């Protein structure tokens, strides 16, 4: 191992850049999609009807117990047996969303159980109910409270996305693995991957911090 | 699927639990060490610990395992898959448990430490007799949660050829050309393992000091 290994790794920057962009795209798309789905699922988790909250609760509990790779395999091998053929990228993307929306819903539910009842009461007193109460009063409160946890989950999505290399999605780890296999420089290439992942996480942390500050100023 | 196929996946679960448990047992004391180093506010060491925790926490399990398994032999340190998996998992466990320990150290009541100081206890005794028993109790639920996280990231060790639940299930599927039944069985095993841990965590949380206290 010497420093020239790193030079060899970085001579492959078009491939690395493609993998990096792929990972970030997966992170952004799957992250925002699962956050939106989580926002849809949370009211169902808090629903008064047992059928709804039991079934959604069961789904969330299942996802909590499954390792991500197993879910990827289930979808990867399961969908074709129903006659649905998807590309590996789309399969991985769907797996990321299915897995992480459950976590988002759990995070938002925890924040819901924690919001001040007075504000919700006040909203009701102003005649808001149902969807409008949810949209205007409850959801903003929950989202502000849950910001740090949502940031954590984004990191988790980033880490999960590395598993997608196993089903041949060319994300960062898979690209680095290809580079190390061609040039026999495993340490330099994987260390570069680790550093790049770290940089993405620092960016996530930075934005989480900004949103948390924003939320703290406006917090009820 | 024959009985033997089921048995091979169950054997995989021993590997999953064994490796994760060993990872926790090695990683948690290391994490405590890191947390104490950060707590002690030694100038350079503190920043190094922070950097380690920050990098390892943001590193995907697969990437870390590949780095250790394929990277370390370049330094003349050849590892078998089991050793590489144990190193990777205990590194992760150390980083995550460091954060858990640190949180309970921050929450630790400073007055008790001062009282111990007034009794003339040397530093190691203060940590051993006063700080640790209480930090241990308040960290325990978090540490069990850490164990759950580790089990969920353990399929990453399949990449370097260790046979654990996911890989065992996949091998059966590759042989019988029916991937779904063994994967479903693997899913069932994971659920059993993790539900047991979640139960344990809830019980510990109820016992932990400060449970039900509203601020």
Coordinates of C-alpha atoms in Angstrom, one line a residue:
Chain A
X1 CA 0.0 0.0 0.0
X2 CA 1.4 3.4 -0.8
X3 CA 0.1 6.8 -1.8
X4 CA 0.2 6.0 -5.5
X5 CA -2.7 3.7 -4.9
X6 CA -4.9 6.7 -4.2
X7 CA -3.7 8.3 -7.4
X8 CA -4.8 5.2 -9.3
X9 CA -8.2 5.3 -7.6
X10 CA -8.8 8.9 -8.4
X11 CA -7.8 8.4 -12.0
X12 CA -11.1 6.6 -12.2
X13 CA -13.0 9.6 -11.2
X14 CA -15.6 9.4 -14.0
X15 CA -16.7 6.0 -12.7
X16 CA -16.5 7.2 -9.0
X17 CA -18.5 10.3 -9.8
X18 CA -21.2 8.2 -11.5
X19 CA -21.4 5.9 -8.5
X20 CA -21.4 8.9 -6.1
X21 CA -24.2 10.6 -8.1
X22 CA -26.1 7.3 -8.1
X23 CA -25.8 6.9 -4.4
X24 CA -26.8 10.5 -3.7
X25 CA -29.8 10.2 -6.2
X26 CA -31.0 7.1 -4.4
X27 CA -30.6 8.8 -1.1
X28 CA -32.5 12.0 -2.1
X29 CA -35.3 10.3 -4.0
X30 CA -35.8 7.4 -1.6
X31 CA -35.4 9.7 1.4
X32 CA -38.0 12.2 0.3
X33 CA -40.4 9.5 -0.9
X34 CA -40.2 7.6 2.3
X35 CA -40.7 10.8 4.3
X36 CA -43.8 11.6 2.3
X37 CA -45.1 8.1 2.7
X38 CA -44.3 8.2 6.4
X39 CA -46.3 11.4 6.7
X40 CA -49.2 9.6 5.0
X41 CA -48.8 6.5 7.2
X42 CA -48.5 8.2 10.6
X43 CA -52.2 9.4 10.8
X44 CA -53.2 5.8 10.0
X45 CA -51.0 4.6 12.8
X46 CA -52.8 7.0 15.2
X47 CA -56.2 6.2 13.7
X48 CA -59.1 5.2 15.9
X49 CA -60.1 2.2 13.7
X50 CA -58.4 -1.0 14.9
X51 CA -58.2 -2.5 11.4
X52 CA -56.2 0.5 10.1
X53 CA -53.8 1.0 13.0
X54 CA -53.3 -2.7 13.5
X55 CA -52.4 -3.4 9.9
X56 CA -50.1 -0.4 9.5
X57 CA -48.6 -1.2 12.9
X58 CA -47.9 -4.8 11.8
X59 CA -46.2 -3.5 8.6
X60 CA -44.0 -1.2 10.7
X61 CA -43.1 -3.9 13.2
X62 CA -42.2 -6.3 10.4
X63 CA -39.9 -3.7 8.8
X64 CA -38.3 -3.1 12.1
X65 CA -37.4 -6.8 12.4
X66 CA -36.1 -7.4 8.9
X67 CA -32.6 -6.7 7.8
X68 CA -32.6 -4.5 4.7
X69 CA -30.6 -7.0 2.6
X70 CA -33.3 -9.7 3.3
X71 CA -36.0 -7.4 2.2
X72 CA -34.1 -6.5 -1.0
X73 CA -33.8 -10.3 -1.8
X74 CA -37.5 -10.8 -1.1
X75 CA -38.4 -8.1 -3.5
X76 CA -35.7 -9.0 -6.0
X77 CA -36.8 -12.6 -6.2
X78 CA -40.4 -12.1 -5.2
X79 CA -41.6 -9.6 -7.8
X80 CA -40.6 -11.7 -10.9
X81 CA -42.7 -14.6 -9.6
X82 CA -45.7 -12.3 -9.8
X83 CA -44.7 -11.6 -13.4
X84 CA -43.4 -8.1 -12.6
X85 CA -40.0 -7.4 -14.2
X86 CA -38.1 -4.4 -12.9
X87 CA -34.6 -3.2 -13.4
X88 CA -32.2 -3.7 -10.5
X89 CA -32.1 0.0 -9.8
X90 CA -35.9 0.3 -9.5
X91 CA -36.0 -2.8 -7.4
X92 CA -33.5 -1.3 -5.0
X93 CA -35.2 2.0 -5.0
X94 CA -38.6 0.4 -4.1
X95 CA -36.9 -1.7 -1.4
X96 CA -35.4 1.5 0.1
X97 CA -38.8 3.2 0.1
X98 CA -40.8 0.2 1.5
X99 CA -38.2 -0.3 4.3
X100 CA -37.7 3.3 5.3
X101 CA -41.2 4.7 5.2
X102 CA -42.0 2.3 8.0
X103 CA -39.1 3.8 10.0
X104 CA -40.3 7.3 9.1
X105 CA -43.8 6.5 10.3
X106 CA -42.4 5.1 13.6
X107 CA -40.3 8.3 14.1
X108 CA -43.3 10.6 13.4
X109 CA -45.6 8.6 15.7
X110 CA -43.1 9.0 18.5
X111 CA -43.1 12.7 17.9
X112 CA -46.9 12.8 17.7
X113 CA -47.1 11.2 21.2
X114 CA -44.9 14.0 22.4
X115 CA -46.7 17.1 21.0
X116 CA -48.3 19.6 23.5
X117 CA -52.0 18.8 23.7
X118 CA -52.9 22.5 24.4
X119 CA -51.9 23.5 20.8
X120 CA -54.0 20.7 19.3
X121 CA -56.9 21.7 21.6
X122 CA -56.6 25.3 20.5
X123 CA -56.7 24.2 16.9
X124 CA -59.8 22.3 17.6
X125 CA -61.3 25.3 19.3
X126 CA -60.7 27.3 16.2
X127 CA -62.9 24.8 14.3
X128 CA -60.1 22.9 12.6
X129 CA -60.7 19.2 12.4
X130 CA -59.8 16.1 10.3
X131 CA -57.4 16.8 7.5
X132 CA -57.1 20.5 8.1
X133 CA -56.2 20.0 11.7
X134 CA -53.6 17.4 10.6
X135 CA -52.2 19.6 7.9
X136 CA -52.1 23.0 9.7
X137 CA -51.5 22.1 13.3
X138 CA -50.3 18.5 14.0
X139 CA -48.0 17.7 11.1
X140 CA -45.9 20.9 11.3
X141 CA -45.5 20.3 15.0
X142 CA -44.5 16.7 14.5
X143 CA -42.1 17.4 11.7
X144 CA -40.3 20.2 13.7
X145 CA -39.9 17.9 16.6
X146 CA -38.7 14.9 14.6
X147 CA -36.2 16.8 12.5
X148 CA -33.1 15.3 14.2
X149 CA -34.5 11.8 14.0
X150 CA -35.4 12.3 10.3
X151 CA -31.8 13.3 9.7
X152 CA -30.6 10.2 11.4
X153 CA -32.9 8.1 9.2
X154 CA -31.4 9.8 6.1
X155 CA -28.0 8.6 7.3
X156 CA -29.5 5.1 7.7
X157 CA -30.9 5.3 4.1
X158 CA -27.4 6.2 2.9
X159 CA -26.0 3.2 4.7
X160 CA -28.7 0.9 3.5
X161 CA -28.1 1.9 -0.1
X162 CA -24.6 0.3 0.0
X163 CA -26.4 -3.1 0.2
X164 CA -27.8 -2.5 -3.2
X165 CA -24.4 -3.1 -4.8
X166 CA -25.1 -6.8 -4.0
X167 CA -28.0 -6.8 -6.5
X168 CA -25.7 -5.1 -9.1
X169 CA -26.9 -1.5 -8.7
X170 CA -23.8 0.5 -9.5
X171 CA -23.7 2.7 -6.4
X172 CA -20.5 4.0 -4.7
X173 CA -19.5 0.7 -2.9
X174 CA -20.1 -1.4 -6.0
X175 CA -18.1 1.0 -8.2
X176 CA -15.2 1.0 -5.7
X177 CA -15.4 -2.8 -5.5
X178 CA -15.0 -2.9 -9.3
X179 CA -12.0 -0.6 -9.2
X180 CA -10.3 -2.6 -6.5
X181 CA -10.9 -5.8 -8.4
X182 CA -9.3 -4.4 -11.6
X183 CA -6.3 -2.7 -10.0
X184 CA -5.8 -4.8 -6.8
X185 CA -5.9 -1.7 -4.6
X186 CA -8.6 -2.7 -2.1
X187 CA -7.5 -0.5 0.8
X188 CA -7.2 2.8 -1.1
X189 CA -10.4 2.3 -3.0
X190 CA -12.6 1.3 -0.1
X191 CA -11.0 3.9 2.1
X192 CA -12.0 6.5 -0.5
X193 CA -15.5 5.1 -0.4
X194 CA -15.6 5.4 3.4
X195 CA -14.4 9.1 3.1
X196 CA -17.0 9.9 0.5
X197 CA -19.8 8.3 2.6
X198 CA -18.6 10.4 5.5
X199 CA -18.7 13.6 3.5
X200 CA -22.3 12.8 2.5
X201 CA -23.2 12.2 6.1
X202 CA -21.6 15.5 7.1
X203 CA -23.8 17.3 4.6
X204 CA -26.8 15.5 5.9
X205 CA -25.8 16.6 9.5
X206 CA -25.4 20.1 8.3
X207 CA -28.8 20.4 6.8
X208 CA -30.4 18.6 9.8
X209 CA -28.7 21.2 12.0
X210 CA -30.1 24.1 9.9
X211 CA -33.6 22.6 10.0
X212 CA -33.4 22.0 13.7
X213 CA -32.4 25.6 14.3
X214 CA -35.3 26.7 12.1
X215 CA -37.6 24.5 14.1
X216 CA -36.4 25.6 17.5
X217 CA -37.2 29.2 16.7
X218 CA -40.7 28.3 15.7
X219 CA -41.3 25.6 18.2
X220 CA -44.5 25.6 20.3
Chain B
X1 CA -37.2 -27.6 1.0
X2 CA -36.0 -30.6 3.0
X3 CA -35.5 -30.7 6.8
X4 CA -31.8 -30.3 6.2
X5 CA -32.4 -27.1 4.3
X6 CA -34.3 -25.7 7.3
X7 CA -31.5 -26.9 9.6
X8 CA -28.9 -25.2 7.5
X9 CA -30.7 -21.8 7.8
X10 CA -31.1 -22.4 11.5
X11 CA -27.4 -23.0 11.7
X12 CA -27.0 -19.7 9.9
X13 CA -28.9 -18.0 12.7
X14 CA -26.3 -19.3 15.2
X15 CA -23.7 -17.5 13.1
X16 CA -25.8 -14.3 12.9
X17 CA -26.4 -14.3 16.7
X18 CA -22.9 -15.5 17.6
X19 CA -21.1 -12.9 15.5
X20 CA -23.3 -10.0 16.5
X21 CA -23.1 -11.0 20.2
X22 CA -19.3 -11.2 20.1
X23 CA -19.3 -7.9 18.2
X24 CA -21.3 -6.3 21.0
X25 CA -19.2 -7.9 23.8
X26 CA -16.0 -6.6 22.2
X27 CA -17.4 -3.3 21.0
X28 CA -19.3 -2.1 24.1
X29 CA -16.2 -2.0 26.4
X30 CA -14.2 -0.3 23.6
X31 CA -17.1 2.2 23.2
X32 CA -17.0 2.8 27.0
X33 CA -13.2 3.5 26.7
X34 CA -13.8 5.9 23.9
X35 CA -16.6 7.7 25.8
X36 CA -14.4 8.0 28.9
X37 CA -11.6 9.4 26.8
X38 CA -13.9 12.0 25.4
X39 CA -15.4 12.6 28.9
X40 CA -11.9 13.2 30.3
X41 CA -11.4 16.0 27.8
X42 CA -7.8 15.1 26.9
X43 CA -7.0 17.5 24.1
X44 CA -5.9 15.6 21.0
X45 CA -7.3 12.2 22.0
X46 CA -10.7 13.7 22.3
X47 CA -10.8 14.9 18.7
X48 CA -9.4 11.6 17.5
X49 CA -12.2 9.8 19.3
X50 CA -14.8 12.2 17.8
X51 CA -13.4 11.6 14.3
X52 CA -13.4 7.9 14.7
X53 CA -17.0 7.8 15.9
X54 CA -18.2 10.2 13.2
X55 CA -16.5 8.2 10.4
X56 CA -17.5 4.7 11.5
X57 CA -21.1 5.7 12.3
X58 CA -21.5 7.1 8.8
X59 CA -19.9 4.1 7.1
X60 CA -22.1 1.4 5.6
X61 CA -21.5 -2.0 7.1
X62 CA -20.8 -3.5 3.7
X63 CA -18.1 -1.0 2.9
X64 CA -16.4 -1.3 6.2
X65 CA -16.3 -5.1 6.0
X66 CA -14.9 -5.0 2.5
X67 CA -12.3 -2.5 3.6
X68 CA -11.2 -4.7 6.4
X69 CA -11.4 -8.0 4.6
X70 CA -9.7 -6.9 1.4
X71 CA -7.7 -3.9 2.6
X72 CA -5.8 -5.2 5.7
X73 CA -4.0 -8.0 3.8
X74 CA -2.2 -5.2 1.9
X75 CA -0.5 -4.4 5.2
X76 CA 0.5 -8.1 5.6
X77 CA -2.4 -8.8 8.0
X78 CA -4.3 -11.7 6.4
X79 CA -7.6 -12.4 7.9
X80 CA -10.2 -15.1 7.6
X81 CA -13.8 -14.0 7.0
X82 CA -14.8 -14.6 10.7
X83 CA -12.0 -12.4 12.1
X84 CA -12.8 -9.7 9.5
X85 CA -16.5 -9.8 10.3
X86 CA -15.8 -9.6 14.1
X87 CA -13.4 -6.7 13.7
X88 CA -15.9 -4.8 11.5
X89 CA -18.9 -5.4 13.8
X90 CA -17.0 -4.6 16.9
X91 CA -15.7 -1.4 15.3
X92 CA -19.3 -0.4 14.5
X93 CA -20.5 -1.4 17.9
X94 CA -17.7 0.6 19.6
X95 CA -18.7 3.7 17.6
X96 CA -22.4 3.5 18.4
X97 CA -22.0 2.4 22.0
X98 CA -19.6 5.3 22.5
X99 CA -22.5 7.7 21.8
X100 CA -24.8 5.8 24.1
X101 CA -22.3 5.8 26.9
X102 CA -21.5 9.4 26.3
X103 CA -25.1 10.4 26.7
X104 CA -25.4 8.7 30.0
X105 CA -22.1 10.2 31.2
X106 CA -23.4 13.6 30.3
X107 CA -26.6 12.9 32.2
X108 CA -24.5 11.7 35.2
X109 CA -25.0 13.7 38.4
X110 CA -21.8 15.7 38.9
X111 CA -22.4 16.1 42.6
X112 CA -22.0 12.4 43.2
X113 CA -18.6 12.5 41.5
X114 CA -17.6 15.5 43.8
X115 CA -18.8 13.5 46.8
X116 CA -16.6 10.6 45.8
X117 CA -13.8 13.1 45.4
X118 CA -14.4 14.4 48.9
X119 CA -14.2 10.8 50.2
X120 CA -10.7 10.7 48.7
X121 CA -11.3 8.0 46.1
X122 CA -8.7 7.7 43.4
X123 CA -9.9 8.4 39.9
X124 CA -10.2 4.8 38.7
X125 CA -12.3 3.9 41.9
X126 CA -14.5 6.9 41.3
X127 CA -15.3 5.7 37.8
X128 CA -15.5 2.0 38.8
X129 CA -17.7 2.4 42.0
X130 CA -19.7 5.5 41.3
X131 CA -20.0 6.4 37.7
X132 CA -20.1 3.0 36.0
X133 CA -22.9 1.3 37.9
X134 CA -25.2 4.1 37.2
X135 CA -24.1 4.8 33.6
X136 CA -24.5 1.1 33.0
X137 CA -28.1 1.1 34.1
X138 CA -29.1 4.0 32.1
X139 CA -27.2 2.8 29.0
X140 CA -28.5 -0.8 29.0
X141 CA -31.7 -0.2 26.9
X142 CA -29.7 1.7 24.3
X143 CA -27.1 -1.0 24.2
X144 CA -29.7 -3.7 23.6
X145 CA -31.1 -1.5 20.8
X146 CA -27.5 -1.4 19.5
X147 CA -27.5 -5.2 19.4
X148 CA -30.7 -5.1 17.3
X149 CA -29.1 -2.7 14.9
X150 CA -26.0 -4.9 14.7
X151 CA -28.1 -8.0 13.9
X152 CA -29.9 -6.0 11.2
X153 CA -26.6 -5.0 9.6
X154 CA -25.1 -8.5 10.0
X155 CA -26.1 -9.8 6.5
X156 CA -23.2 -7.6 5.3
X157 CA -20.9 -10.3 6.4
X158 CA -22.3 -12.5 3.7
X159 CA -20.4 -10.4 1.2
X160 CA -17.1 -11.9 2.3
X161 CA -18.5 -15.4 2.4
X162 CA -19.7 -16.0 5.9
X163 CA -22.7 -18.2 6.0
X164 CA -25.4 -16.5 8.1
X165 CA -29.2 -16.5 7.8
X166 CA -29.5 -14.5 4.7
X167 CA -26.7 -16.3 2.8
X168 CA -27.8 -19.7 4.0
X169 CA -31.4 -19.0 2.8
X170 CA -30.1 -17.7 -0.5
X171 CA -27.9 -20.8 -1.0
X172 CA -30.9 -23.1 -0.4
X173 CA -32.9 -21.0 -2.9
X174 CA -30.2 -21.2 -5.5
X175 CA -30.2 -25.0 -5.2
X176 CA -34.0 -25.6 -5.2
X177 CA -34.7 -22.8 -7.7
X178 CA -37.4 -21.6 -5.3
X179 CA -35.9 -18.5 -3.6
X180 CA -39.0 -17.4 -1.7
X181 CA -39.6 -20.2 0.9
X182 CA -36.1 -20.2 2.4
X183 CA -36.1 -16.4 2.4
X184 CA -39.4 -16.4 4.2
X185 CA -38.0 -18.9 6.7
X186 CA -35.0 -16.6 7.2
X187 CA -37.4 -13.7 7.7
X188 CA -39.2 -15.7 10.4
X189 CA -35.9 -16.4 12.2
X190 CA -34.8 -12.7 12.2
X191 CA -38.2 -11.8 13.5
X192 CA -37.9 -14.2 16.4
X193 CA -34.4 -13.0 17.3
X194 CA -35.3 -9.3 17.1
X195 CA -38.6 -9.6 18.9
X196 CA -36.9 -11.3 21.8
X197 CA -34.4 -8.4 21.9
X198 CA -37.1 -5.7 21.6
X199 CA -39.0 -7.4 24.5
X200 CA -35.8 -7.4 26.6
X201 CA -35.2 -3.7 25.7
X202 CA -38.7 -2.7 26.8
X203 CA -38.3 -4.6 30.1
X204 CA -35.0 -2.9 30.8
X205 CA -36.4 0.5 29.9
X206 CA -39.1 0.1 32.5
X207 CA -36.4 -0.8 35.1
X208 CA -34.1 2.0 34.1
X209 CA -33.8 4.9 36.5
X210 CA -35.8 7.9 35.4
X211 CA -38.5 5.9 33.5
X212 CA -41.8 7.6 33.6
X213 CA -40.3 10.8 35.0
X214 CA -41.7 13.8 33.2
X215 CA -39.6 16.9 33.0

